[in-house]
mmCIF file of C-alpha atoms in Angstrom:
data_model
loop_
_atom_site.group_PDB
_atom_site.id
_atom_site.type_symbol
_atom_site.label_atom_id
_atom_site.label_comp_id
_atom_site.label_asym_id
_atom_site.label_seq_id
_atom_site.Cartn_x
_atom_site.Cartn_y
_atom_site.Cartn_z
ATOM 1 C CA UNK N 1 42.021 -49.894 -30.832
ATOM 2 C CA UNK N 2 41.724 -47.257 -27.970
ATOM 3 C CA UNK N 3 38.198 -46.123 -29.390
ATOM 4 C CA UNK N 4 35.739 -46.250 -31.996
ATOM 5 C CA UNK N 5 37.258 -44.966 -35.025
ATOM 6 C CA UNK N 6 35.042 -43.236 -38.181
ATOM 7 C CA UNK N 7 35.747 -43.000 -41.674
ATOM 8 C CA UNK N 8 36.159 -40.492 -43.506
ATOM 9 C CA UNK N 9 35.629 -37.721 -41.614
ATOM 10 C CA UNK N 10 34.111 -35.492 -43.791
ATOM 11 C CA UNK N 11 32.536 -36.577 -46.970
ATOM 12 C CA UNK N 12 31.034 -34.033 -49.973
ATOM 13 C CA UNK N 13 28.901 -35.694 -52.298
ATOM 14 C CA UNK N 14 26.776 -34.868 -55.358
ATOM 15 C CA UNK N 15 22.874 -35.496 -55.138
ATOM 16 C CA UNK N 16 22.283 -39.285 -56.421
ATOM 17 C CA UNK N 17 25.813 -41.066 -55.752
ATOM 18 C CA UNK N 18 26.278 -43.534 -53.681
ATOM 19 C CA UNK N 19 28.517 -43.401 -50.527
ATOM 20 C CA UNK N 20 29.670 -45.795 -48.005
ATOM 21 C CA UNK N 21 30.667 -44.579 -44.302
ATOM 22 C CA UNK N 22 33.163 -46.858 -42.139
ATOM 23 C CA UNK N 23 33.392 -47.846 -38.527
ATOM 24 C CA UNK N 24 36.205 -49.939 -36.806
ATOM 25 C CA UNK N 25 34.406 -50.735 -33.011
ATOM 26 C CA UNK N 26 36.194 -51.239 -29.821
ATOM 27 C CA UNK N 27 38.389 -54.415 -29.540
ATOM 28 C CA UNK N 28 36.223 -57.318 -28.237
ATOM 29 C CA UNK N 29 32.865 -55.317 -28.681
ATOM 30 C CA UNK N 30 30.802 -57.360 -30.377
ATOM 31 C CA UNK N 31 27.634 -54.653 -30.519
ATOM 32 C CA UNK N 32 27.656 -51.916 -33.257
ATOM 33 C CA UNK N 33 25.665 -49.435 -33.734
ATOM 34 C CA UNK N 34 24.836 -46.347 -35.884
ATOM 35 C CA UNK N 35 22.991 -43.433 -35.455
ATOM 36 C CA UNK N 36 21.987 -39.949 -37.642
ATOM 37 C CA UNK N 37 22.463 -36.502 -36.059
ATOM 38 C CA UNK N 38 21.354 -33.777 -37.926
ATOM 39 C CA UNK N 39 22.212 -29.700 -37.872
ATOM 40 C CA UNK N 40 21.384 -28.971 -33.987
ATOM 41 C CA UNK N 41 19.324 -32.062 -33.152
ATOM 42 C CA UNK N 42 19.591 -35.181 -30.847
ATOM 43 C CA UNK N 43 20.801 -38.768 -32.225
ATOM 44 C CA UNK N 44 18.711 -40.819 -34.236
ATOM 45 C CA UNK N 45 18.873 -44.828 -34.160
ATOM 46 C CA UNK N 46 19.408 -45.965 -37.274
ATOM 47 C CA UNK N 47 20.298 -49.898 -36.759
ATOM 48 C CA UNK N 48 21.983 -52.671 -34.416
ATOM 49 C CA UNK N 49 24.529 -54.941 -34.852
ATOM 50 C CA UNK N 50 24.985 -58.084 -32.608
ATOM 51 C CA UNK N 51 28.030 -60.147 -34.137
ATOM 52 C CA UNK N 52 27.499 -60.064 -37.909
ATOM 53 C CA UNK N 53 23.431 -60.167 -37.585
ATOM 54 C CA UNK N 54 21.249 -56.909 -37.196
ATOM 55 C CA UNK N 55 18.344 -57.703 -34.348
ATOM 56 C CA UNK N 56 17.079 -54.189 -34.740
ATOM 57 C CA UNK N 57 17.044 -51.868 -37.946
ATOM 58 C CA UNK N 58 14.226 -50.597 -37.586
ATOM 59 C CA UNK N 59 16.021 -46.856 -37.603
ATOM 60 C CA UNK N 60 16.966 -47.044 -41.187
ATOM 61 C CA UNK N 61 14.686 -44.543 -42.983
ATOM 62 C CA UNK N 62 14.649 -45.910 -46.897
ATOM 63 C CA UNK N 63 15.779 -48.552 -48.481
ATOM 64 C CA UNK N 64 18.366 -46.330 -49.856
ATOM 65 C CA UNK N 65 19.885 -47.081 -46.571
ATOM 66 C CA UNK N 66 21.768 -50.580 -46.138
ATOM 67 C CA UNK N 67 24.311 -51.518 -43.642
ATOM 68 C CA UNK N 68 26.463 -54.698 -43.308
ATOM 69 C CA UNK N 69 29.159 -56.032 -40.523
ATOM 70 C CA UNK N 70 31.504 -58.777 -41.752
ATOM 71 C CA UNK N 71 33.930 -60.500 -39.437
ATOM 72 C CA UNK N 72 31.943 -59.412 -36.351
ATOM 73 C CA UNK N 73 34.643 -56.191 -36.374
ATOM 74 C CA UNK N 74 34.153 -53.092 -39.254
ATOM 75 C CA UNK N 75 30.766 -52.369 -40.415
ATOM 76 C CA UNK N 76 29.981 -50.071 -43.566
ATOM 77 C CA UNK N 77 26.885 -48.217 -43.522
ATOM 78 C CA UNK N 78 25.502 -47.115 -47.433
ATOM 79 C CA UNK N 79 23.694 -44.413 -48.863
ATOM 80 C CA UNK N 80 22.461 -44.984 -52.039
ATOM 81 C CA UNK N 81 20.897 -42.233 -54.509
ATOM 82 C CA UNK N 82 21.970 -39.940 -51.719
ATOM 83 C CA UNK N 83 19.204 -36.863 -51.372
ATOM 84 C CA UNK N 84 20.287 -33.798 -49.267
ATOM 85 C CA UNK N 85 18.249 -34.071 -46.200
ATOM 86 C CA UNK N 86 20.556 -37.339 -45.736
ATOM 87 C CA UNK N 87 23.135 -34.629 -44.761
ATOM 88 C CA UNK N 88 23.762 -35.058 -41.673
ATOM 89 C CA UNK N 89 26.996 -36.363 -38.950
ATOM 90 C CA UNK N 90 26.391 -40.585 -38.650
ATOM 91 C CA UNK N 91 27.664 -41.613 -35.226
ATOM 92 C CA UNK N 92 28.946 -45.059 -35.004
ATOM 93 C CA UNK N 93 29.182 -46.456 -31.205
ATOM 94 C CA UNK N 94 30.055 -50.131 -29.495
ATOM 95 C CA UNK N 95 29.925 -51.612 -26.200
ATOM 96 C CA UNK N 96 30.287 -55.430 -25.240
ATOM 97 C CA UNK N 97 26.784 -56.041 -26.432
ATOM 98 C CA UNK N 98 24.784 -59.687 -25.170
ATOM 99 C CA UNK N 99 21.744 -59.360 -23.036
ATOM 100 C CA UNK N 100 23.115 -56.518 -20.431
ATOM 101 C CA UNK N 101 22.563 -52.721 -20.651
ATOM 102 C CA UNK N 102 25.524 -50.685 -21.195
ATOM 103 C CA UNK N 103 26.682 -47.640 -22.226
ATOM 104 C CA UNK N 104 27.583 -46.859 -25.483
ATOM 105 C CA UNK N 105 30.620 -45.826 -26.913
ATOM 106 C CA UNK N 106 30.719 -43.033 -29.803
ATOM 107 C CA UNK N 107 33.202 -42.361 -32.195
ATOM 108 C CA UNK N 108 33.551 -38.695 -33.982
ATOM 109 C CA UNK N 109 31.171 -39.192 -36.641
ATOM 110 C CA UNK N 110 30.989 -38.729 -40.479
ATOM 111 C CA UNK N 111 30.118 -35.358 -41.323
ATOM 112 C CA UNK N 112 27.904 -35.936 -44.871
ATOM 113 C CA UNK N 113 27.014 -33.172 -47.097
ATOM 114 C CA UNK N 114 25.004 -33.920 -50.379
ATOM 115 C CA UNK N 115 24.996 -30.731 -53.179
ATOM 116 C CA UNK E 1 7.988 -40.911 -28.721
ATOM 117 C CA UNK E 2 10.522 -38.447 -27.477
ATOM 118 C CA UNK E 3 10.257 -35.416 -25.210
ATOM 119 C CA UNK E 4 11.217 -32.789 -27.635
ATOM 120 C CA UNK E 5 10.993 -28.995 -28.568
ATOM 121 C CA UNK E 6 11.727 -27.319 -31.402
ATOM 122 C CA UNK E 7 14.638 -25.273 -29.818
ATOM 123 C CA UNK E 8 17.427 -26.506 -27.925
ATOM 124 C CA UNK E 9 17.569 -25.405 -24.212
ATOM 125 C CA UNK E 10 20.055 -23.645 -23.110
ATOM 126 C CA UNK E 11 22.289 -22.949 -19.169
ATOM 127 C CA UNK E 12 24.253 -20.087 -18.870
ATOM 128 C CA UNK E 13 26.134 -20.136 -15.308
ATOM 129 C CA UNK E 14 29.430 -18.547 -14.059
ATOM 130 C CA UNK E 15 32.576 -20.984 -13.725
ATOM 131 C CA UNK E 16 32.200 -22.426 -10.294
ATOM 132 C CA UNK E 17 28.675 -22.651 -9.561
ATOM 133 C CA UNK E 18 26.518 -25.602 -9.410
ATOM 134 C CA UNK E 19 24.385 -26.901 -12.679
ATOM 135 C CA UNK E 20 21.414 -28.629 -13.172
ATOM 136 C CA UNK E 21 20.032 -30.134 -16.500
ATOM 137 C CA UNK E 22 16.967 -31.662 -17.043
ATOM 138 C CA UNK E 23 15.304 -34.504 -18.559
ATOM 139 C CA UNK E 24 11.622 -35.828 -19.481
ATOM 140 C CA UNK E 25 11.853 -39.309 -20.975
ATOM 141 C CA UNK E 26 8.607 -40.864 -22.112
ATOM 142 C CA UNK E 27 8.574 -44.401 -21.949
ATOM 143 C CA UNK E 28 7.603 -45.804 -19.400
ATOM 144 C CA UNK E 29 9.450 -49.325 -19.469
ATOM 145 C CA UNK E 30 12.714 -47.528 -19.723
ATOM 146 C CA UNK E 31 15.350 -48.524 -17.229
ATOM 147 C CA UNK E 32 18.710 -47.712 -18.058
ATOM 148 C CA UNK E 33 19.665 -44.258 -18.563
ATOM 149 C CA UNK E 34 22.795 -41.750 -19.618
ATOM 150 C CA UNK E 35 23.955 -38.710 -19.839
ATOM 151 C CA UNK E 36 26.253 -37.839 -22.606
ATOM 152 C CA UNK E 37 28.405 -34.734 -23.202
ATOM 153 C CA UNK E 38 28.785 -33.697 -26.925
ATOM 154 C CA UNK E 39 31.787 -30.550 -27.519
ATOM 155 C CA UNK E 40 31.323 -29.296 -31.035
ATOM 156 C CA UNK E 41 32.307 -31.455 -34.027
ATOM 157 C CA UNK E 42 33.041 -34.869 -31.680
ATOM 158 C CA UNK E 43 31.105 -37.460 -31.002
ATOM 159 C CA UNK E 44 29.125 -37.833 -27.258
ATOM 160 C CA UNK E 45 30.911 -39.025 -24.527
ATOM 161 C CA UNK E 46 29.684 -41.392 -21.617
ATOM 162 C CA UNK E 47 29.251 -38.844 -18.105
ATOM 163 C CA UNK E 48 27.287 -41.352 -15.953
ATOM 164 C CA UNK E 49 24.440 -43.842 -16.187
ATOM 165 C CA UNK E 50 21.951 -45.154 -13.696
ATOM 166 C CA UNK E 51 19.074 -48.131 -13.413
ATOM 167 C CA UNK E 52 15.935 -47.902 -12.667
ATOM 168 C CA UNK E 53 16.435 -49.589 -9.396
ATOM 169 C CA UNK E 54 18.271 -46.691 -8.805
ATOM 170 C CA UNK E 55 17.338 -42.857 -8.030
ATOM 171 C CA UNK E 56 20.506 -41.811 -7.570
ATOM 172 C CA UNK E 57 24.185 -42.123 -8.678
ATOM 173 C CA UNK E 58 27.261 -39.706 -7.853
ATOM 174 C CA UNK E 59 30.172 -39.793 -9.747
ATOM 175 C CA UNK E 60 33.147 -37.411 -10.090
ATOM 176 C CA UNK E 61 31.413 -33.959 -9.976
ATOM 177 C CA UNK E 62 28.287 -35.212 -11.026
ATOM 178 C CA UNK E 63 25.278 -36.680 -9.892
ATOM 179 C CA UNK E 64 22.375 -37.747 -12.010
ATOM 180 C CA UNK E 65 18.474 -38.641 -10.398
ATOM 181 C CA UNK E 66 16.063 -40.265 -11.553
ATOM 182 C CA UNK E 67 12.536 -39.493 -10.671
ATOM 183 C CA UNK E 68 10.598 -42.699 -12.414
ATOM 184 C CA UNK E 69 7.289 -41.329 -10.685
ATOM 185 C CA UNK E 70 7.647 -38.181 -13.168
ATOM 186 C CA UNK E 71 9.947 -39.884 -15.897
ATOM 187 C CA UNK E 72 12.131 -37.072 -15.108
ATOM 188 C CA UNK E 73 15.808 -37.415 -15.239
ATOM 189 C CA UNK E 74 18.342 -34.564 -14.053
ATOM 190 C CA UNK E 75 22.219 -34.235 -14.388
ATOM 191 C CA UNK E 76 24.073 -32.075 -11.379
ATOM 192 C CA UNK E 77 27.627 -30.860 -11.999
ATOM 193 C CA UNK E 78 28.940 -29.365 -9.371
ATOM 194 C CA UNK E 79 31.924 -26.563 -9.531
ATOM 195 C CA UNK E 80 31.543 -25.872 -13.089
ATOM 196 C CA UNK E 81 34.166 -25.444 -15.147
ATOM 197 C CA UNK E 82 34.448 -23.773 -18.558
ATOM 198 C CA UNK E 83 35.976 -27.103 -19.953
ATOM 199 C CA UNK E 84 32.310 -28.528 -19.210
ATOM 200 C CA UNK E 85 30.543 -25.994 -22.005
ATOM 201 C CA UNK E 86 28.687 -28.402 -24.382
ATOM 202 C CA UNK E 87 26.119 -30.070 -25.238
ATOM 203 C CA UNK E 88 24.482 -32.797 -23.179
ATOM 204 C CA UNK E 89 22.128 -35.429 -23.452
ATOM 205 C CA UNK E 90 19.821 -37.893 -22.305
ATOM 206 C CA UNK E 91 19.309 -41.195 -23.254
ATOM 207 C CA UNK E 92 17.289 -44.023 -22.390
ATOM 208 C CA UNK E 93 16.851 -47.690 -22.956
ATOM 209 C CA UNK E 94 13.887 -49.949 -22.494
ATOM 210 C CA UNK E 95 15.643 -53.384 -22.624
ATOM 211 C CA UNK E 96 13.675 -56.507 -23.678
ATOM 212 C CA UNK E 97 13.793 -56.281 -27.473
ATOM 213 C CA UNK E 98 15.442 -52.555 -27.746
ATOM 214 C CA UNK E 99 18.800 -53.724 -26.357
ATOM 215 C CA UNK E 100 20.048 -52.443 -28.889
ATOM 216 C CA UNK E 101 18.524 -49.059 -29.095
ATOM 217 C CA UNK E 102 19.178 -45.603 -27.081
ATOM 218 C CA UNK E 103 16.395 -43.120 -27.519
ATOM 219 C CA UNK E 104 17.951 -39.324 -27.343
ATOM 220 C CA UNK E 105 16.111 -36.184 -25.690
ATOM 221 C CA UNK E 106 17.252 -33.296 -27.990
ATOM 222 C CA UNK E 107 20.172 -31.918 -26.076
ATOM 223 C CA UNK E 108 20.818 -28.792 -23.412
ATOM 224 C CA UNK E 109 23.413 -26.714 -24.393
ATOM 225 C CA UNK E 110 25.654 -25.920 -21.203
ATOM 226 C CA UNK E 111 27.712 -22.192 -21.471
ATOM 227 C CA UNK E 112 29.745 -21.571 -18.638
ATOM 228 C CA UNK E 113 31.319 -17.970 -18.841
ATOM 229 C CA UNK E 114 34.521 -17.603 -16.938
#
């Protein structure tokens, strides 16, 4: 695709459900990543993905918090027993990954409320 | 840990004139760094990077140095526009095992009044 696409864009949830956040990288970018920006605040690592395998999740902040990439392509990122300070926009970005800095490439975000 | 206040900063200039924005990273073993430009409800998007065997980079209406000495990173845009209002960031990368990882200052939020 032209760029990293997000979904859904918005998502309302109730306290304690579970709810699973999309992102379809770049063509040929084999890095993923996510990150959590909250209400007027900078982005927040949440976890890596090189290929299918996560080097670095270090970033997740429970283990309410899972993410998976199948097919070295779409990853899902999950929030289980969601609370509401896990409301927040979750930024998905990819680049060509391997051993080389690069910049990142964002898509729009997930904007997550939870009642 | 990150350079951070509790309060975003904030530029006001006039369309036209010449803006600076400021960064203090703190780790020292960081040597890739970007700027990022977030407009309300999107996500950030790539203005210009530079190494650290770099201290400075010009790209179209921008310039970004990087004062390693000071850990002190600054983004010029020159001619201002109002289509540049936004937020913008920092980030920074300290290779080795954090590939993977960008570290992000908190964000200066960029008005420019026509």
């Amino acid at each position: 695709g032209a760029g990293v696409s997000q979904s859904p864009s918005n998502k309302v949830t109730e306290k304690g459900k579970d709810v699973e956040l999309r992102c379809d990288p770049i063509s040929g970018h084999t890095a993923l990543y996510w990150y959590r920006q909250s209400l007027g605040q900078g982005l927040e690592f949440l976890i890596y993905f090189q290929g299918n395998s996560a080097p670095d999740k270090s970033g997740l902040p429970s283990d309410r918090f899972s993410a998976e990439r199948t097919g070295g392509s779409v990853s899902t990122l999950t929030i289980q027993r969601t609370q509401q300070e896990d409301s927040a926009v979750y930024l998905c970005a990819s680049n060509r990954g391997g051993r080389t800095q690069e910049t990142q490439y964002f898509g729009p975000g997930t904007r997550l409320l939870v009642l | 840990g990150e350079s951070v206040g509790l309060h975003l900063p904030t530029l006001s200039v006039q369309e036209g004139d010449n803006s600076i924005i400021n960064c203090a990273y703190s780790n020292s073993a960081s040597d890739y760094f970007i700027w990022y430009k977030q407009e309300s409800g999107k996500g950030p998007q790539f203005i210009i990077d530079i190494r650290s065997n770099m201290d400075k980079r010009q790209g179209q209406r921008v310039t970004v140095l990087l004062n390693k000495t000071v850990k002190h990173l600054s983004l010029q845009i020159a001619a201002t526009q109002p289509g540049d209002s936004a937020v913008y960031f920092c980030a920074e990368n300290a290779g080795g095992t954090s590939y993977g990882k960008l570290t992000f200052g908190q964000g200066t939020i960029l008005t420019v009044h026509p």
